[in-house]
Amino acid sequence: MTAGKVKKAVFPVAGLGTRFLPATKAVPKEMMTVVDKPVIQYVVEEAIEAGIEHFVFVTGRNKGVIEDYFDIQYELEATLKARNKKTELNVLSSILPKAGSTSFTRQQEPLGLGHAVWCARDIVGHEPFALLLPDMIMKSEVSCLKGMVDLYEVSGGNVIAVEECAPELAHRYGIVAPGEKIGEGFRITGMVEKPPQGTQPSNFFINGRYILQPEIFEILSTQESGAGNEIQLTDGMLKLLKQQNFTAYHYRGETYDTGAKDGFIMANVAFALDRPDIRGLVEADLKALISALK
Ligand code: G1P
C-alpha cells in the first residue's frame, strides 16, 4: 500500500447527461452553470482546497469544451484588455490551472464508473489519488475532500465520504456497512452498489468523494460488470477491502446532486444566497415567489 500525500485527483466527466436533454445535446453537463460558474469549477476548487496539484479528467466525445475551459482564451482576453475590464480578467486568471497541471484522457465507451476510473491508471501511476464525481457539489466550512485528506493522514488506506440518507433512497447509491469509530468517521466493513429496497446494510451512502490506493486499478482491470450491467467502482472497492483498510469520512455539510433537476436548481438557489453581490435580490424574489404559491 502506498502512503504519502494525495496530489492527483480524477474527475470522471464522460457521462452523457441524458437527464438534462436537450441542454446536454451540445453542452456537457459538467459545464452547466451554478450561478456563474460551471459545475466542474466547484469540484476543482474543492480539490485545490484539499491540496491537489494535478487534475485528471476522464472525458468522452463532445466534451472538448471542458479542455478549452481550462486553457487560455486569447481572443476573449485581448478584448477584455483592450476594454480595460480588470475584474473580468482577474476572474479568468484566478481559474486558470498551472501549466502542465491538467491531463485529459478519454473513456471511449460508457461502461461504468469503475471503467472510467480505470481509464486514468497510466496518468495516476502508483500513488494514492482522490476521485471526485462532478455531479455532486458541496457547501461546507471545511470542504469534504479537505476533511477526508485530514482523516487520511491518520487512517491511511482508502477513505470514502459518506452521508446519511432516508432508508427509501438507499437503493439509488453505493451503501457502506459501518464498523468501529475513527475520528470523524468509522471503519468500513462492507459495501454494496444500489442495494434492492430494504436490503441496505446501513443508511450511509457514498456521496461521490474518494481517496483510493493505486491497487484499485489492478482490480478494475478485470472489467467485471455488476449492478446495472456496468463495471462498478463499488464492486472493485469491495474486493480491495479484503486487502486494505477503508475508512468512512462522515461528511456533515450540504451536498447538491446537480445531475438531478431538483438538485441542480437547489444548488443555484443555495449558492446564489451565499453570494453577497446578489443575495439581497435573490432572497427578495424567492420570498415573493414562495408567498405567491397556492
Ligand atoms: C455513483 C456511485 C455510487 C455513489 C453515487 C454518488 O453512482 O456508483 O456508489 O453513491 O455515484 O452520486 P451513480 O450516481 O453514477 O449511479
PDB file of C-alpha atoms and ligand atoms in Angstrom:
ATOM      1  CA  MET A   1       0.000   0.000   0.000  1.00  0.00           C
ATOM      2  CA  THR A   2       1.272   3.499  -0.847  1.00  0.00           C
ATOM      3  CA  ALA A   3       1.248   6.128   1.878  1.00  0.00           C
ATOM      4  CA  GLY A   4       2.071   9.785   1.304  1.00  0.00           C
ATOM      5  CA  LYS A   5       0.408  12.926   0.099  1.00  0.00           C
ATOM      6  CA  VAL A   6      -2.588  12.818  -2.230  1.00  0.00           C
ATOM      7  CA  LYS A   7      -1.501  15.006  -5.148  1.00  0.00           C
ATOM      8  CA  LYS A   8      -3.661  13.888  -8.048  1.00  0.00           C
ATOM      9  CA  ALA A   9      -7.423  13.984  -8.449  1.00  0.00           C
ATOM     10  CA  VAL A  10      -9.508  12.183 -11.046  1.00  0.00           C
ATOM     11  CA  PHE A  11     -12.726  13.678 -12.400  1.00  0.00           C
ATOM     12  CA  PRO A  12     -14.891  11.330 -14.468  1.00  0.00           C
ATOM     13  CA  VAL A  13     -16.641  13.646 -16.937  1.00  0.00           C
ATOM     14  CA  ALA A  14     -17.583  11.312 -19.768  1.00  0.00           C
ATOM     15  CA  GLY A  15     -21.289  10.901 -18.869  1.00  0.00           C
ATOM     16  CA  LEU A  16     -23.890  11.755 -21.498  1.00  0.00           C
ATOM     17  CA  GLY A  17     -26.090  13.799 -19.155  1.00  0.00           C
ATOM     18  CA  THR A  18     -29.303  12.374 -20.595  1.00  0.00           C
ATOM     19  CA  ARG A  19     -31.305  13.671 -17.616  1.00  0.00           C
ATOM     20  CA  PHE A  20     -30.631  17.200 -18.878  1.00  0.00           C
ATOM     21  CA  LEU A  21     -31.564  16.881 -22.520  1.00  0.00           C
ATOM     22  CA  PRO A  22     -31.964  18.960 -24.595  1.00  0.00           C
ATOM     23  CA  ALA A  23     -29.405  21.224 -22.808  1.00  0.00           C
ATOM     24  CA  THR A  24     -26.754  18.483 -22.828  1.00  0.00           C
ATOM     25  CA  LYS A  25     -27.099  17.865 -26.548  1.00  0.00           C
ATOM     26  CA  ALA A  26     -24.409  20.494 -27.099  1.00  0.00           C
ATOM     27  CA  VAL A  27     -23.230  21.467 -23.581  1.00  0.00           C
ATOM     28  CA  PRO A  28     -21.552  18.866 -21.330  1.00  0.00           C
ATOM     29  CA  LYS A  29     -23.474  18.559 -18.068  1.00  0.00           C
ATOM     30  CA  GLU A  30     -20.304  19.478 -16.168  1.00  0.00           C
ATOM     31  CA  MET A  31     -20.350  22.860 -17.943  1.00  0.00           C
ATOM     32  CA  MET A  32     -23.889  23.759 -16.845  1.00  0.00           C
ATOM     33  CA  THR A  33     -23.712  26.831 -14.651  1.00  0.00           C
ATOM     34  CA  VAL A  34     -24.489  27.158 -10.973  1.00  0.00           C
ATOM     35  CA  VAL A  35     -24.850  30.953 -10.563  1.00  0.00           C
ATOM     36  CA  ASP A  36     -21.954  31.961 -12.843  1.00  0.00           C
ATOM     37  CA  LYS A  37     -19.501  29.073 -12.670  1.00  0.00           C
ATOM     38  CA  PRO A  38     -19.692  25.699 -14.394  1.00  0.00           C
ATOM     39  CA  VAL A  39     -20.355  22.743 -12.106  1.00  0.00           C
ATOM     40  CA  ILE A  40     -16.848  21.367 -12.782  1.00  0.00           C
ATOM     41  CA  GLN A  41     -15.265  24.567 -11.395  1.00  0.00           C
ATOM     42  CA  TYR A  42     -16.812  23.978  -7.942  1.00  0.00           C
ATOM     43  CA  VAL A  43     -15.397  20.464  -7.817  1.00  0.00           C
ATOM     44  CA  VAL A  44     -11.930  21.553  -8.989  1.00  0.00           C
ATOM     45  CA  GLU A  45     -11.938  24.296  -6.311  1.00  0.00           C
ATOM     46  CA  GLU A  46     -12.761  21.668  -3.676  1.00  0.00           C
ATOM     47  CA  ALA A  47      -9.767  19.642  -4.865  1.00  0.00           C
ATOM     48  CA  ILE A  48      -7.482  22.696  -4.787  1.00  0.00           C
ATOM     49  CA  GLU A  49      -8.562  23.432  -1.191  1.00  0.00           C
ATOM     50  CA  ALA A  50      -7.566  19.873  -0.285  1.00  0.00           C
ATOM     51  CA  GLY A  51      -4.035  20.394  -1.683  1.00  0.00           C
ATOM     52  CA  ILE A  52      -4.461  18.594  -5.024  1.00  0.00           C
ATOM     53  CA  GLU A  53      -1.793  19.574  -7.568  1.00  0.00           C
ATOM     54  CA  HIS A  54      -2.732  17.628 -10.700  1.00  0.00           C
ATOM     55  CA  PHE A  55      -6.183  17.309 -12.236  1.00  0.00           C
ATOM     56  CA  VAL A  56      -7.025  14.299 -14.384  1.00  0.00           C
ATOM     57  CA  PHE A  57     -10.195  14.485 -16.464  1.00  0.00           C
ATOM     58  CA  VAL A  58     -11.653  11.320 -17.940  1.00  0.00           C
ATOM     59  CA  THR A  59     -13.653  12.787 -20.803  1.00  0.00           C
ATOM     60  CA  GLY A  60     -15.591  11.455 -23.776  1.00  0.00           C
ATOM     61  CA  ARG A  61     -16.626  12.587 -27.226  1.00  0.00           C
ATOM     62  CA  ASN A  62     -18.296  16.039 -27.337  1.00  0.00           C
ATOM     63  CA  LYS A  63     -16.532  17.117 -24.136  1.00  0.00           C
ATOM     64  CA  GLY A  64     -13.784  19.181 -25.800  1.00  0.00           C
ATOM     65  CA  VAL A  65     -15.174  22.371 -24.297  1.00  0.00           C
ATOM     66  CA  ILE A  66     -14.060  21.177 -20.831  1.00  0.00           C
ATOM     67  CA  GLU A  67     -10.453  21.143 -22.061  1.00  0.00           C
ATOM     68  CA  ASP A  68     -10.920  24.599 -23.597  1.00  0.00           C
ATOM     69  CA  TYR A  69     -12.362  25.882 -20.323  1.00  0.00           C
ATOM     70  CA  PHE A  70      -9.094  25.065 -18.514  1.00  0.00           C
ATOM     71  CA  ASP A  71      -6.987  26.841 -21.174  1.00  0.00           C
ATOM     72  CA  ILE A  72      -6.330  30.475 -22.057  1.00  0.00           C
ATOM     73  CA  GLN A  73      -8.915  32.106 -24.332  1.00  0.00           C
ATOM     74  CA  TYR A  74      -6.699  34.604 -26.173  1.00  0.00           C
ATOM     75  CA  GLU A  75      -9.371  36.397 -28.164  1.00  0.00           C
ATOM     76  CA  LEU A  76     -11.541  36.963 -25.109  1.00  0.00           C
ATOM     77  CA  GLU A  77      -8.596  38.155 -23.016  1.00  0.00           C
ATOM     78  CA  ALA A  78      -7.367  40.510 -25.743  1.00  0.00           C
ATOM     79  CA  THR A  79     -10.820  42.067 -25.984  1.00  0.00           C
ATOM     80  CA  LEU A  80     -11.126  42.421 -22.206  1.00  0.00           C
ATOM     81  CA  LYS A  81      -7.640  44.005 -22.048  1.00  0.00           C
ATOM     82  CA  ALA A  82      -8.499  46.455 -24.833  1.00  0.00           C
ATOM     83  CA  ARG A  83     -11.628  47.442 -22.853  1.00  0.00           C
ATOM     84  CA  ASN A  84      -9.702  47.635 -19.546  1.00  0.00           C
ATOM     85  CA  LYS A  85     -12.023  45.080 -17.901  1.00  0.00           C
ATOM     86  CA  LYS A  86      -9.777  44.296 -14.937  1.00  0.00           C
ATOM     87  CA  THR A  87     -12.336  42.452 -12.795  1.00  0.00           C
ATOM     88  CA  GLU A  88     -13.236  40.055 -15.593  1.00  0.00           C
ATOM     89  CA  LEU A  89      -9.560  39.481 -16.438  1.00  0.00           C
ATOM     90  CA  ASN A  90      -8.886  38.660 -12.775  1.00  0.00           C
ATOM     91  CA  VAL A  91     -11.739  36.139 -12.809  1.00  0.00           C
ATOM     92  CA  LEU A  92     -10.181  34.419 -15.820  1.00  0.00           C
ATOM     93  CA  SER A  93      -6.665  34.349 -14.394  1.00  0.00           C
ATOM     94  CA  SER A  94      -7.894  33.083 -10.999  1.00  0.00           C
ATOM     95  CA  ILE A  95      -9.401  29.933 -12.526  1.00  0.00           C
ATOM     96  CA  LEU A  96      -6.532  29.100 -14.892  1.00  0.00           C
ATOM     97  CA  PRO A  97      -4.726  25.949 -13.723  1.00  0.00           C
ATOM     98  CA  LYS A  98      -0.913  25.999 -13.660  1.00  0.00           C
ATOM     99  CA  ALA A  99       0.615  24.977 -16.996  1.00  0.00           C
ATOM    100  CA  GLY A 100       1.018  21.216 -17.098  1.00  0.00           C
ATOM    101  CA  SER A 101      -1.235  20.548 -14.100  1.00  0.00           C
ATOM    102  CA  THR A 102      -4.132  19.081 -16.102  1.00  0.00           C
ATOM    103  CA  SER A 103      -4.401  15.820 -18.030  1.00  0.00           C
ATOM    104  CA  PHE A 104      -7.192  14.585 -20.245  1.00  0.00           C
ATOM    105  CA  THR A 105      -7.897  11.045 -21.316  1.00  0.00           C
ATOM    106  CA  ARG A 106     -10.959   9.521 -22.915  1.00  0.00           C
ATOM    107  CA  GLN A 107     -13.318   6.820 -21.814  1.00  0.00           C
ATOM    108  CA  GLN A 108     -14.213   5.516 -25.255  1.00  0.00           C
ATOM    109  CA  GLU A 109     -17.347   3.632 -24.197  1.00  0.00           C
ATOM    110  CA  PRO A 110     -19.746   4.278 -21.281  1.00  0.00           C
ATOM    111  CA  LEU A 111     -19.008   1.031 -19.426  1.00  0.00           C
ATOM    112  CA  GLY A 112     -19.468   2.341 -15.886  1.00  0.00           C
ATOM    113  CA  LEU A 113     -17.736   4.365 -13.176  1.00  0.00           C
ATOM    114  CA  GLY A 114     -15.222   1.601 -12.425  1.00  0.00           C
ATOM    115  CA  HIS A 115     -14.186   1.620 -16.078  1.00  0.00           C
ATOM    116  CA  ALA A 116     -13.912   5.432 -16.154  1.00  0.00           C
ATOM    117  CA  VAL A 117     -11.588   5.369 -13.127  1.00  0.00           C
ATOM    118  CA  TRP A 118      -9.509   2.586 -14.694  1.00  0.00           C
ATOM    119  CA  CYS A 119      -9.006   4.787 -17.777  1.00  0.00           C
ATOM    120  CA  ALA A 120      -6.937   7.154 -15.576  1.00  0.00           C
ATOM    121  CA  ARG A 121      -4.475   4.443 -14.450  1.00  0.00           C
ATOM    122  CA  ASP A 122      -1.458   5.470 -16.561  1.00  0.00           C
ATOM    123  CA  ILE A 123      -1.779   9.143 -15.662  1.00  0.00           C
ATOM    124  CA  VAL A 124      -2.223   8.482 -11.930  1.00  0.00           C
ATOM    125  CA  GLY A 125       0.571   5.892 -11.745  1.00  0.00           C
ATOM    126  CA  HIS A 126       1.471   4.179  -8.489  1.00  0.00           C
ATOM    127  CA  GLU A 127       0.281   6.702  -5.932  1.00  0.00           C
ATOM    128  CA  PRO A 128      -2.853   7.375  -3.876  1.00  0.00           C
ATOM    129  CA  PHE A 129      -5.346   9.621  -5.626  1.00  0.00           C
ATOM    130  CA  ALA A 130      -8.580  11.480  -4.989  1.00  0.00           C
ATOM    131  CA  LEU A 131     -11.692  10.820  -7.037  1.00  0.00           C
ATOM    132  CA  LEU A 132     -14.442  13.414  -7.249  1.00  0.00           C
ATOM    133  CA  LEU A 133     -17.734  12.792  -9.050  1.00  0.00           C
ATOM    134  CA  PRO A 134     -18.572  16.180 -10.539  1.00  0.00           C
ATOM    135  CA  ASP A 135     -22.356  15.742 -10.308  1.00  0.00           C
ATOM    136  CA  MET A 136     -22.116  16.264  -6.563  1.00  0.00           C
ATOM    137  CA  ILE A 137     -21.192  19.763  -5.470  1.00  0.00           C
ATOM    138  CA  MET A 138     -20.774  20.599  -1.835  1.00  0.00           C
ATOM    139  CA  LYS A 139     -21.048  23.527   0.507  1.00  0.00           C
ATOM    140  CA  SER A 140     -19.445  23.428   3.942  1.00  0.00           C
ATOM    141  CA  GLU A 141     -16.961  25.307   6.082  1.00  0.00           C
ATOM    142  CA  VAL A 142     -14.189  22.759   5.540  1.00  0.00           C
ATOM    143  CA  SER A 143     -14.554  21.138   2.130  1.00  0.00           C
ATOM    144  CA  CYS A 144     -15.437  17.449   2.010  1.00  0.00           C
ATOM    145  CA  LEU A 145     -12.181  16.411   0.343  1.00  0.00           C
ATOM    146  CA  LYS A 146     -10.099  18.518   2.772  1.00  0.00           C
ATOM    147  CA  GLY A 147     -11.778  16.739   5.705  1.00  0.00           C
ATOM    148  CA  MET A 148     -11.015  13.415   4.022  1.00  0.00           C
ATOM    149  CA  VAL A 149      -7.350  14.295   3.458  1.00  0.00           C
ATOM    150  CA  ASP A 150      -7.065  15.190   7.171  1.00  0.00           C
ATOM    151  CA  LEU A 151      -8.621  11.846   8.127  1.00  0.00           C
ATOM    152  CA  TYR A 152      -6.400  10.015   5.608  1.00  0.00           C
ATOM    153  CA  GLU A 153      -3.300  11.389   7.321  1.00  0.00           C
ATOM    154  CA  VAL A 154      -4.400   9.448  10.424  1.00  0.00           C
ATOM    155  CA  SER A 155      -6.098   6.406   8.867  1.00  0.00           C
ATOM    156  CA  GLY A 156      -4.016   5.774   5.713  1.00  0.00           C
ATOM    157  CA  GLY A 157      -5.502   3.235   3.308  1.00  0.00           C
ATOM    158  CA  ASN A 158      -8.616   4.256   1.417  1.00  0.00           C
ATOM    159  CA  VAL A 159     -11.160   6.864   2.518  1.00  0.00           C
ATOM    160  CA  ILE A 160     -14.726   7.241   1.247  1.00  0.00           C
ATOM    161  CA  ALA A 161     -17.019  10.129   2.177  1.00  0.00           C
ATOM    162  CA  VAL A 162     -20.488   9.116   3.307  1.00  0.00           C
ATOM    163  CA  GLU A 163     -23.682  10.844   4.353  1.00  0.00           C
ATOM    164  CA  GLU A 164     -26.939   9.570   5.794  1.00  0.00           C
ATOM    165  CA  CYS A 165     -29.950   9.206   3.533  1.00  0.00           C
ATOM    166  CA  ALA A 166     -33.583   8.293   4.071  1.00  0.00           C
ATOM    167  CA  PRO A 167     -33.829   4.454   4.017  1.00  0.00           C
ATOM    168  CA  GLU A 168     -36.157   4.532   0.990  1.00  0.00           C
ATOM    169  CA  LEU A 169     -33.465   6.331  -1.067  1.00  0.00           C
ATOM    170  CA  ALA A 170     -30.631   3.899  -0.284  1.00  0.00           C
ATOM    171  CA  HIS A 171     -31.250   1.869  -3.471  1.00  0.00           C
ATOM    172  CA  ARG A 172     -30.014   4.830  -5.558  1.00  0.00           C
ATOM    173  CA  TYR A 173     -26.476   4.803  -4.148  1.00  0.00           C
ATOM    174  CA  GLY A 174     -23.470   2.830  -3.027  1.00  0.00           C
ATOM    175  CA  ILE A 175     -24.025   1.968   0.661  1.00  0.00           C
ATOM    176  CA  VAL A 176     -21.377   1.079   3.256  1.00  0.00           C
ATOM    177  CA  ALA A 177     -21.543  -1.162   6.330  1.00  0.00           C
ATOM    178  CA  PRO A 178     -20.108   0.637   9.385  1.00  0.00           C
ATOM    179  CA  GLY A 179     -17.561  -0.759  11.864  1.00  0.00           C
ATOM    180  CA  GLU A 180     -15.626   0.860  14.738  1.00  0.00           C
ATOM    181  CA  LYS A 181     -15.496   4.649  15.063  1.00  0.00           C
ATOM    182  CA  ILE A 182     -12.333   6.500  13.933  1.00  0.00           C
ATOM    183  CA  GLY A 183     -12.101  10.312  14.331  1.00  0.00           C
ATOM    184  CA  GLU A 184     -14.692  11.958  12.063  1.00  0.00           C
ATOM    185  CA  GLY A 185     -15.661   8.586  10.653  1.00  0.00           C
ATOM    186  CA  PHE A 186     -15.604   4.826  11.022  1.00  0.00           C
ATOM    187  CA  ARG A 187     -14.035   1.711   9.601  1.00  0.00           C
ATOM    188  CA  ILE A 188     -15.942   0.262   6.630  1.00  0.00           C
ATOM    189  CA  THR A 189     -16.675  -3.471   6.882  1.00  0.00           C
ATOM    190  CA  GLY A 190     -18.603  -3.937   3.630  1.00  0.00           C
ATOM    191  CA  MET A 191     -20.278  -2.078   0.773  1.00  0.00           C
ATOM    192  CA  VAL A 192     -22.866  -2.667  -1.907  1.00  0.00           C
ATOM    193  CA  GLU A 193     -23.852  -0.750  -5.057  1.00  0.00           C
ATOM    194  CA  LYS A 194     -27.546   0.136  -5.354  1.00  0.00           C
ATOM    195  CA  PRO A 195     -28.935  -2.464  -2.930  1.00  0.00           C
ATOM    196  CA  PRO A 196     -32.523  -3.584  -3.578  1.00  0.00           C
ATOM    197  CA  GLN A 197     -35.059  -1.740  -1.343  1.00  0.00           C
ATOM    198  CA  GLY A 198     -34.847  -2.829   2.268  1.00  0.00           C
ATOM    199  CA  THR A 199     -31.579  -4.809   1.961  1.00  0.00           C
ATOM    200  CA  GLN A 200     -29.099  -1.992   2.650  1.00  0.00           C
ATOM    201  CA  PRO A 201     -26.538  -2.640   5.410  1.00  0.00           C
ATOM    202  CA  SER A 202     -26.964   0.976   6.706  1.00  0.00           C
ATOM    203  CA  ASN A 203     -28.223   4.367   5.546  1.00  0.00           C
ATOM    204  CA  PHE A 204     -24.690   5.682   4.935  1.00  0.00           C
ATOM    205  CA  PHE A 205     -24.415   6.376   1.215  1.00  0.00           C
ATOM    206  CA  ILE A 206     -21.252   7.057  -0.769  1.00  0.00           C
ATOM    207  CA  ASN A 207     -21.501  10.718  -1.750  1.00  0.00           C
ATOM    208  CA  GLY A 208     -19.002  10.875  -4.629  1.00  0.00           C
ATOM    209  CA  ARG A 209     -15.685  11.649  -2.909  1.00  0.00           C
ATOM    210  CA  TYR A 210     -12.960   9.040  -2.523  1.00  0.00           C
ATOM    211  CA  ILE A 211      -9.260   8.701  -1.684  1.00  0.00           C
ATOM    212  CA  LEU A 212      -8.053   5.455  -3.208  1.00  0.00           C
ATOM    213  CA  GLN A 213      -4.857   3.441  -3.349  1.00  0.00           C
ATOM    214  CA  PRO A 214      -3.498   2.572  -6.822  1.00  0.00           C
ATOM    215  CA  GLU A 215      -4.081  -1.167  -6.259  1.00  0.00           C
ATOM    216  CA  ILE A 216      -7.708  -0.441  -7.246  1.00  0.00           C
ATOM    217  CA  PHE A 217      -6.570  -0.201 -10.903  1.00  0.00           C
ATOM    218  CA  GLU A 218      -5.395  -3.809 -10.948  1.00  0.00           C
ATOM    219  CA  ILE A 219      -8.748  -4.966  -9.586  1.00  0.00           C
ATOM    220  CA  LEU A 220     -10.694  -2.816 -12.074  1.00  0.00           C
ATOM    221  CA  SER A 221      -8.645  -4.211 -14.961  1.00  0.00           C
ATOM    222  CA  THR A 222     -10.620  -7.463 -14.714  1.00  0.00           C
ATOM    223  CA  GLN A 223     -13.550  -5.460 -16.138  1.00  0.00           C
ATOM    224  CA  GLU A 224     -16.241  -7.470 -14.348  1.00  0.00           C
ATOM    225  CA  SER A 225     -19.674  -5.891 -14.510  1.00  0.00           C
ATOM    226  CA  GLY A 226     -22.081  -5.595 -11.589  1.00  0.00           C
ATOM    227  CA  ALA A 227     -25.257  -3.615 -10.830  1.00  0.00           C
ATOM    228  CA  GLY A 228     -26.929  -2.240 -13.971  1.00  0.00           C
ATOM    229  CA  ASN A 229     -24.511  -4.361 -16.041  1.00  0.00           C
ATOM    230  CA  GLU A 230     -21.832  -1.683 -15.542  1.00  0.00           C
ATOM    231  CA  ILE A 231     -18.255  -2.012 -14.311  1.00  0.00           C
ATOM    232  CA  GLN A 232     -18.907  -0.729 -10.803  1.00  0.00           C
ATOM    233  CA  LEU A 233     -16.295   1.038  -8.684  1.00  0.00           C
ATOM    234  CA  THR A 234     -18.063  -0.159  -5.523  1.00  0.00           C
ATOM    235  CA  ASP A 235     -17.538  -3.818  -6.521  1.00  0.00           C
ATOM    236  CA  GLY A 236     -13.839  -3.110  -7.113  1.00  0.00           C
ATOM    237  CA  MET A 237     -13.530  -1.366  -3.741  1.00  0.00           C
ATOM    238  CA  LEU A 238     -15.233  -4.305  -2.015  1.00  0.00           C
ATOM    239  CA  LYS A 239     -12.517  -6.574  -3.414  1.00  0.00           C
ATOM    240  CA  LEU A 240      -9.778  -4.166  -2.296  1.00  0.00           C
ATOM    241  CA  LEU A 241     -11.363  -4.144   1.193  1.00  0.00           C
ATOM    242  CA  LYS A 242     -10.120  -7.728   1.598  1.00  0.00           C
ATOM    243  CA  GLN A 243      -6.522  -6.446   1.311  1.00  0.00           C
ATOM    244  CA  GLN A 244      -6.595  -2.874   2.606  1.00  0.00           C
ATOM    245  CA  ASN A 245      -8.372  -0.631   5.121  1.00  0.00           C
ATOM    246  CA  PHE A 246     -11.319   1.510   4.092  1.00  0.00           C
ATOM    247  CA  THR A 247     -12.384   4.345   6.374  1.00  0.00           C
ATOM    248  CA  ALA A 248     -15.592   6.341   6.003  1.00  0.00           C
ATOM    249  CA  TYR A 249     -15.436  10.107   6.473  1.00  0.00           C
ATOM    250  CA  HIS A 250     -18.816  11.222   7.793  1.00  0.00           C
ATOM    251  CA  TYR A 251     -19.368  14.457   5.864  1.00  0.00           C
ATOM    252  CA  ARG A 252     -21.877  16.777   7.529  1.00  0.00           C
ATOM    253  CA  GLY A 253     -22.100  19.706   5.101  1.00  0.00           C
ATOM    254  CA  GLU A 254     -24.567  20.329   2.270  1.00  0.00           C
ATOM    255  CA  THR A 255     -24.471  18.284  -0.939  1.00  0.00           C
ATOM    256  CA  TYR A 256     -26.330  19.054  -4.168  1.00  0.00           C
ATOM    257  CA  ASP A 257     -26.765  16.423  -6.844  1.00  0.00           C
ATOM    258  CA  THR A 258     -26.550  18.630  -9.920  1.00  0.00           C
ATOM    259  CA  GLY A 259     -27.185  15.569 -12.080  1.00  0.00           C
ATOM    260  CA  ALA A 260     -30.832  15.697 -10.948  1.00  0.00           C
ATOM    261  CA  LYS A 261     -33.102  18.593 -11.910  1.00  0.00           C
ATOM    262  CA  ASP A 262     -34.186  19.444  -8.344  1.00  0.00           C
ATOM    263  CA  GLY A 263     -30.608  19.222  -7.045  1.00  0.00           C
ATOM    264  CA  PHE A 264     -29.350  21.465  -9.837  1.00  0.00           C
ATOM    265  CA  ILE A 265     -31.976  24.111  -9.113  1.00  0.00           C
ATOM    266  CA  MET A 266     -31.379  23.945  -5.354  1.00  0.00           C
ATOM    267  CA  ALA A 267     -27.631  24.320  -5.925  1.00  0.00           C
ATOM    268  CA  ASN A 268     -28.296  27.512  -7.877  1.00  0.00           C
ATOM    269  CA  VAL A 269     -30.523  28.874  -5.126  1.00  0.00           C
ATOM    270  CA  ALA A 270     -28.175  27.911  -2.289  1.00  0.00           C
ATOM    271  CA  PHE A 271     -25.005  29.262  -3.924  1.00  0.00           C
ATOM    272  CA  ALA A 272     -26.797  32.446  -5.002  1.00  0.00           C
ATOM    273  CA  LEU A 273     -27.913  33.056  -1.407  1.00  0.00           C
ATOM    274  CA  ASP A 274     -24.266  32.687  -0.377  1.00  0.00           C
ATOM    275  CA  ARG A 275     -23.124  35.447  -2.713  1.00  0.00           C
ATOM    276  CA  PRO A 276     -23.103  38.916  -1.129  1.00  0.00           C
ATOM    277  CA  ASP A 277     -23.397  40.621  -4.554  1.00  0.00           C
ATOM    278  CA  ILE A 278     -26.735  39.011  -5.445  1.00  0.00           C
ATOM    279  CA  ARG A 279     -28.117  37.622  -2.195  1.00  0.00           C
ATOM    280  CA  GLY A 280     -30.434  40.579  -1.498  1.00  0.00           C
ATOM    281  CA  LEU A 281     -32.149  40.440  -4.881  1.00  0.00           C
ATOM    282  CA  VAL A 282     -32.446  36.670  -4.991  1.00  0.00           C
ATOM    283  CA  GLU A 283     -33.789  36.467  -1.446  1.00  0.00           C
ATOM    284  CA  ALA A 284     -36.462  39.091  -2.083  1.00  0.00           C
ATOM    285  CA  ASP A 285     -37.539  37.449  -5.343  1.00  0.00           C
ATOM    286  CA  LEU A 286     -37.634  33.995  -3.765  1.00  0.00           C
ATOM    287  CA  LYS A 287     -39.732  35.190  -0.846  1.00  0.00           C
ATOM    288  CA  ALA A 288     -42.194  36.839  -3.222  1.00  0.00           C
ATOM    289  CA  LEU A 289     -42.347  33.722  -5.367  1.00  0.00           C
ATOM    290  CA  ILE A 290     -42.949  31.426  -2.393  1.00  0.00           C
ATOM    291  CA  SER A 291     -45.591  33.656  -0.797  1.00  0.00           C
ATOM    292  CA  ALA A 292     -47.445  33.701  -4.140  1.00  0.00           C
ATOM    293  CA  LEU A 293     -47.525  29.879  -4.216  1.00  0.00           C
ATOM    294  CA  LYS A 294     -51.023  28.496  -3.833  1.00  0.00           C
TER     295      LYS A 294
HETATM  296  C1  G1P B   1     -22.178   6.616  -8.302  1.00  0.00           C
HETATM  297  C2  G1P B   1     -21.574   5.519  -7.422  1.00  0.00           C
HETATM  298  C3  G1P B   1     -22.386   5.357  -6.139  1.00  0.00           C
HETATM  299  C4  G1P B   1     -22.487   6.676  -5.408  1.00  0.00           C
HETATM  300  C5  G1P B   1     -23.045   7.763  -6.354  1.00  0.00           C
HETATM  301  C6  G1P B   1     -22.993   9.139  -5.714  1.00  0.00           C
HETATM  302  O1  G1P B   1     -23.440   6.183  -8.747  1.00  0.00           O
HETATM  303  O2  G1P B   1     -21.529   4.320  -8.160  1.00  0.00           O
HETATM  304  O3  G1P B   1     -21.767   4.394  -5.301  1.00  0.00           O
HETATM  305  O4  G1P B   1     -23.311   6.535  -4.266  1.00  0.00           O
HETATM  306  O5  G1P B   1     -22.304   7.827  -7.582  1.00  0.00           O
HETATM  307  O6  G1P B   1     -23.571  10.077  -6.561  1.00  0.00           O
HETATM  308  P1  G1P B   1     -24.217   6.910  -9.976  1.00  0.00           P
HETATM  309  O7  G1P B   1     -24.740   8.212  -9.439  1.00  0.00           O
HETATM  310  O8  G1P B   1     -23.208   7.093 -11.056  1.00  0.00           O
HETATM  311  O9  G1P B   1     -25.321   5.970 -10.342  1.00  0.00           O
END
